[in-house]
Amino acid sequence: MANQILYIASGSAPLSSQFQETLDMLLTGAAFGQPTTLWLTTACLDQLQLMPSDILAQLPDFGVRCVTNAPAPAAQIPLETLDDQKLLALRDDCSQVLVF
């Protein structure tokens, strides 16, 4: 997708206020029809298991595609597992990549 934005949740601070603000920004763009994908890294998923986020549960309702690079744990959102090659292709195809 030519105008797709990829957000990469690195896991460095998934429970921080910055993470919540980034998710708000992601949802806002998606609500206005911006093709959006959220890549939840393994480190981020591990941290999110400790403290689930209500915002994450809303992502599919806004058309946000959520992907991960490892088998997804019992998550509150549907996650598509992609291998490293597909994730790199996804990153290369996006017009903008934001890491948080």
JSON list of C-alpha atoms in Angstrom, two decimals:
[
{"chain": "A", "resi": 1, "resn": "MET", "atom": "CA", "xyz": [0.00, 0.00, 0.00]},
{"chain": "A", "resi": 2, "resn": "ALA", "atom": "CA", "xyz": [1.46, 3.27, -1.09]},
{"chain": "A", "resi": 3, "resn": "ASN", "atom": "CA", "xyz": [0.30, 5.47, 1.79]},
{"chain": "A", "resi": 4, "resn": "GLN", "atom": "CA", "xyz": [0.32, 2.94, 4.58]},
{"chain": "A", "resi": 5, "resn": "ILE", "atom": "CA", "xyz": [1.86, 3.84, 7.93]},
{"chain": "A", "resi": 6, "resn": "LEU", "atom": "CA", "xyz": [3.65, 1.21, 9.98]},
{"chain": "A", "resi": 7, "resn": "TYR", "atom": "CA", "xyz": [3.95, 1.69, 13.72]},
{"chain": "A", "resi": 8, "resn": "ILE", "atom": "CA", "xyz": [6.52, -0.54, 15.41]},
{"chain": "A", "resi": 9, "resn": "ALA", "atom": "CA", "xyz": [6.03, -1.04, 19.15]},
{"chain": "A", "resi": 10, "resn": "SER", "atom": "CA", "xyz": [9.58, -1.80, 20.24]},
{"chain": "A", "resi": 11, "resn": "GLY", "atom": "CA", "xyz": [8.75, -2.85, 23.76]},
{"chain": "A", "resi": 12, "resn": "SER", "atom": "CA", "xyz": [11.03, -0.33, 25.41]},
{"chain": "A", "resi": 13, "resn": "ALA", "atom": "CA", "xyz": [8.14, 1.22, 27.34]},
{"chain": "A", "resi": 14, "resn": "PRO", "atom": "CA", "xyz": [4.78, -0.19, 26.23]},
{"chain": "A", "resi": 15, "resn": "LEU", "atom": "CA", "xyz": [3.06, 0.88, 29.42]},
{"chain": "A", "resi": 16, "resn": "SER", "atom": "CA", "xyz": [4.20, 4.50, 29.30]},
{"chain": "A", "resi": 17, "resn": "SER", "atom": "CA", "xyz": [2.14, 7.59, 28.56]},
{"chain": "A", "resi": 18, "resn": "GLN", "atom": "CA", "xyz": [4.08, 7.94, 25.29]},
{"chain": "A", "resi": 19, "resn": "PHE", "atom": "CA", "xyz": [2.82, 4.50, 24.24]},
{"chain": "A", "resi": 20, "resn": "GLN", "atom": "CA", "xyz": [-0.76, 5.52, 25.03]},
{"chain": "A", "resi": 21, "resn": "GLU", "atom": "CA", "xyz": [-0.35, 8.79, 23.09]},
{"chain": "A", "resi": 22, "resn": "THR", "atom": "CA", "xyz": [1.05, 6.91, 20.11]},
{"chain": "A", "resi": 23, "resn": "LEU", "atom": "CA", "xyz": [-1.89, 4.50, 20.17]},
{"chain": "A", "resi": 24, "resn": "ASP", "atom": "CA", "xyz": [-4.25, 7.50, 20.24]},
{"chain": "A", "resi": 25, "resn": "MET", "atom": "CA", "xyz": [-2.47, 8.95, 17.21]},
{"chain": "A", "resi": 26, "resn": "LEU", "atom": "CA", "xyz": [-2.64, 5.57, 15.45]},
{"chain": "A", "resi": 27, "resn": "LEU", "atom": "CA", "xyz": [-6.38, 5.27, 16.13]},
{"chain": "A", "resi": 28, "resn": "THR", "atom": "CA", "xyz": [-7.04, 8.81, 14.94]},
{"chain": "A", "resi": 29, "resn": "GLY", "atom": "CA", "xyz": [-5.33, 8.21, 11.62]},
{"chain": "A", "resi": 30, "resn": "ALA", "atom": "CA", "xyz": [-7.08, 4.88, 11.15]},
{"chain": "A", "resi": 31, "resn": "ALA", "atom": "CA", "xyz": [-10.45, 6.44, 11.99]},
{"chain": "A", "resi": 32, "resn": "PHE", "atom": "CA", "xyz": [-9.92, 8.85, 9.08]},
{"chain": "A", "resi": 33, "resn": "GLY", "atom": "CA", "xyz": [-9.14, 6.03, 6.66]},
{"chain": "A", "resi": 34, "resn": "GLN", "atom": "CA", "xyz": [-5.33, 6.01, 6.86]},
{"chain": "A", "resi": 35, "resn": "PRO", "atom": "CA", "xyz": [-4.15, 2.45, 6.13]},
{"chain": "A", "resi": 36, "resn": "THR", "atom": "CA", "xyz": [-2.34, 1.53, 9.33]},
{"chain": "A", "resi": 37, "resn": "THR", "atom": "CA", "xyz": [-0.43, -1.47, 10.63]},
{"chain": "A", "resi": 38, "resn": "LEU", "atom": "CA", "xyz": [0.87, -1.98, 14.16]},
{"chain": "A", "resi": 39, "resn": "TRP", "atom": "CA", "xyz": [3.83, -4.34, 14.57]},
{"chain": "A", "resi": 40, "resn": "LEU", "atom": "CA", "xyz": [3.95, -5.56, 18.16]},
{"chain": "A", "resi": 41, "resn": "THR", "atom": "CA", "xyz": [7.41, -6.97, 18.82]},
{"chain": "A", "resi": 42, "resn": "THR", "atom": "CA", "xyz": [7.90, -9.92, 21.12]},
{"chain": "A", "resi": 43, "resn": "ALA", "atom": "CA", "xyz": [9.31, -7.66, 23.84]},
{"chain": "A", "resi": 44, "resn": "CYS", "atom": "CA", "xyz": [6.27, -5.41, 23.64]},
{"chain": "A", "resi": 45, "resn": "LEU", "atom": "CA", "xyz": [3.84, -8.34, 23.78]},
{"chain": "A", "resi": 46, "resn": "ASP", "atom": "CA", "xyz": [5.64, -9.70, 26.84]},
{"chain": "A", "resi": 47, "resn": "GLN", "atom": "CA", "xyz": [5.23, -6.38, 28.63]},
{"chain": "A", "resi": 48, "resn": "LEU", "atom": "CA", "xyz": [1.60, -5.99, 27.55]},
{"chain": "A", "resi": 49, "resn": "GLN", "atom": "CA", "xyz": [0.73, -9.36, 29.07]},
{"chain": "A", "resi": 50, "resn": "LEU", "atom": "CA", "xyz": [1.54, -7.81, 32.45]},
{"chain": "A", "resi": 51, "resn": "MET", "atom": "CA", "xyz": [-0.89, -4.93, 31.99]},
{"chain": "A", "resi": 52, "resn": "PRO", "atom": "CA", "xyz": [-3.43, -5.16, 29.14]},
{"chain": "A", "resi": 53, "resn": "SER", "atom": "CA", "xyz": [-4.49, -1.99, 27.37]},
{"chain": "A", "resi": 54, "resn": "ASP", "atom": "CA", "xyz": [-8.13, -1.24, 26.54]},
{"chain": "A", "resi": 55, "resn": "ILE", "atom": "CA", "xyz": [-7.01, 0.78, 23.53]},
{"chain": "A", "resi": 56, "resn": "LEU", "atom": "CA", "xyz": [-5.42, -2.29, 21.93]},
{"chain": "A", "resi": 57, "resn": "ALA", "atom": "CA", "xyz": [-8.75, -4.08, 22.00]},
{"chain": "A", "resi": 58, "resn": "GLN", "atom": "CA", "xyz": [-10.26, -1.26, 19.90]},
{"chain": "A", "resi": 59, "resn": "LEU", "atom": "CA", "xyz": [-7.71, -1.46, 17.07]},
{"chain": "A", "resi": 60, "resn": "PRO", "atom": "CA", "xyz": [-9.54, -3.97, 14.84]},
{"chain": "A", "resi": 61, "resn": "ASP", "atom": "CA", "xyz": [-12.71, -1.86, 15.05]},
{"chain": "A", "resi": 62, "resn": "PHE", "atom": "CA", "xyz": [-10.78, 0.96, 13.37]},
{"chain": "A", "resi": 63, "resn": "GLY", "atom": "CA", "xyz": [-9.31, -1.27, 10.67]},
{"chain": "A", "resi": 64, "resn": "VAL", "atom": "CA", "xyz": [-5.81, -1.42, 12.13]},
{"chain": "A", "resi": 65, "resn": "ARG", "atom": "CA", "xyz": [-3.88, -4.50, 11.06]},
{"chain": "A", "resi": 66, "resn": "CYS", "atom": "CA", "xyz": [-1.85, -5.93, 13.94]},
{"chain": "A", "resi": 67, "resn": "VAL", "atom": "CA", "xyz": [1.15, -8.11, 13.22]},
{"chain": "A", "resi": 68, "resn": "THR", "atom": "CA", "xyz": [3.88, -9.80, 15.23]},
{"chain": "A", "resi": 69, "resn": "ASN", "atom": "CA", "xyz": [7.06, -11.72, 14.53]},
{"chain": "A", "resi": 70, "resn": "ALA", "atom": "CA", "xyz": [6.54, -14.54, 17.01]},
{"chain": "A", "resi": 71, "resn": "PRO", "atom": "CA", "xyz": [3.70, -16.86, 17.89]},
{"chain": "A", "resi": 72, "resn": "ALA", "atom": "CA", "xyz": [1.13, -14.61, 19.48]},
{"chain": "A", "resi": 73, "resn": "PRO", "atom": "CA", "xyz": [0.18, -15.27, 23.08]},
{"chain": "A", "resi": 74, "resn": "ALA", "atom": "CA", "xyz": [-3.44, -15.30, 24.14]},
{"chain": "A", "resi": 75, "resn": "ALA", "atom": "CA", "xyz": [-3.89, -11.69, 23.18]},
{"chain": "A", "resi": 76, "resn": "GLN", "atom": "CA", "xyz": [-6.75, -9.29, 23.56]},
{"chain": "A", "resi": 77, "resn": "ILE", "atom": "CA", "xyz": [-6.48, -8.42, 19.86]},
{"chain": "A", "resi": 78, "resn": "PRO", "atom": "CA", "xyz": [-6.19, -10.60, 16.76]},
{"chain": "A", "resi": 79, "resn": "LEU", "atom": "CA", "xyz": [-2.55, -10.77, 15.69]},
{"chain": "A", "resi": 80, "resn": "GLU", "atom": "CA", "xyz": [-1.24, -11.94, 12.37]},
{"chain": "A", "resi": 81, "resn": "THR", "atom": "CA", "xyz": [2.11, -13.73, 12.69]},
{"chain": "A", "resi": 82, "resn": "LEU", "atom": "CA", "xyz": [4.55, -12.85, 9.91]},
{"chain": "A", "resi": 83, "resn": "ASP", "atom": "CA", "xyz": [8.01, -14.23, 9.29]},
{"chain": "A", "resi": 84, "resn": "ASP", "atom": "CA", "xyz": [11.01, -11.91, 9.18]},
{"chain": "A", "resi": 85, "resn": "GLN", "atom": "CA", "xyz": [11.00, -11.67, 5.38]},
{"chain": "A", "resi": 86, "resn": "LYS", "atom": "CA", "xyz": [7.35, -10.61, 5.25]},
{"chain": "A", "resi": 87, "resn": "LEU", "atom": "CA", "xyz": [7.88, -8.08, 8.04]},
{"chain": "A", "resi": 88, "resn": "LEU", "atom": "CA", "xyz": [10.81, -6.53, 6.19]},
{"chain": "A", "resi": 89, "resn": "ALA", "atom": "CA", "xyz": [8.75, -6.38, 2.99]},
{"chain": "A", "resi": 90, "resn": "LEU", "atom": "CA", "xyz": [5.93, -4.73, 4.93]},
{"chain": "A", "resi": 91, "resn": "ARG", "atom": "CA", "xyz": [8.34, -2.16, 6.34]},
{"chain": "A", "resi": 92, "resn": "ASP", "atom": "CA", "xyz": [9.76, -1.44, 2.88]},
{"chain": "A", "resi": 93, "resn": "ASP", "atom": "CA", "xyz": [6.27, -1.03, 1.36]},
{"chain": "A", "resi": 94, "resn": "CYS", "atom": "CA", "xyz": [5.06, 1.53, 3.89]},
{"chain": "A", "resi": 95, "resn": "SER", "atom": "CA", "xyz": [5.31, 5.23, 3.16]},
{"chain": "A", "resi": 96, "resn": "GLN", "atom": "CA", "xyz": [6.08, 6.03, 6.79]},
{"chain": "A", "resi": 97, "resn": "VAL", "atom": "CA", "xyz": [7.54, 3.93, 9.64]},
{"chain": "A", "resi": 98, "resn": "LEU", "atom": "CA", "xyz": [7.30, 5.11, 13.24]},
{"chain": "A", "resi": 99, "resn": "VAL", "atom": "CA", "xyz": [9.12, 3.28, 16.04]},
{"chain": "A", "resi": 100, "resn": "PHE", "atom": "CA", "xyz": [8.06, 3.83, 19.62]}
]
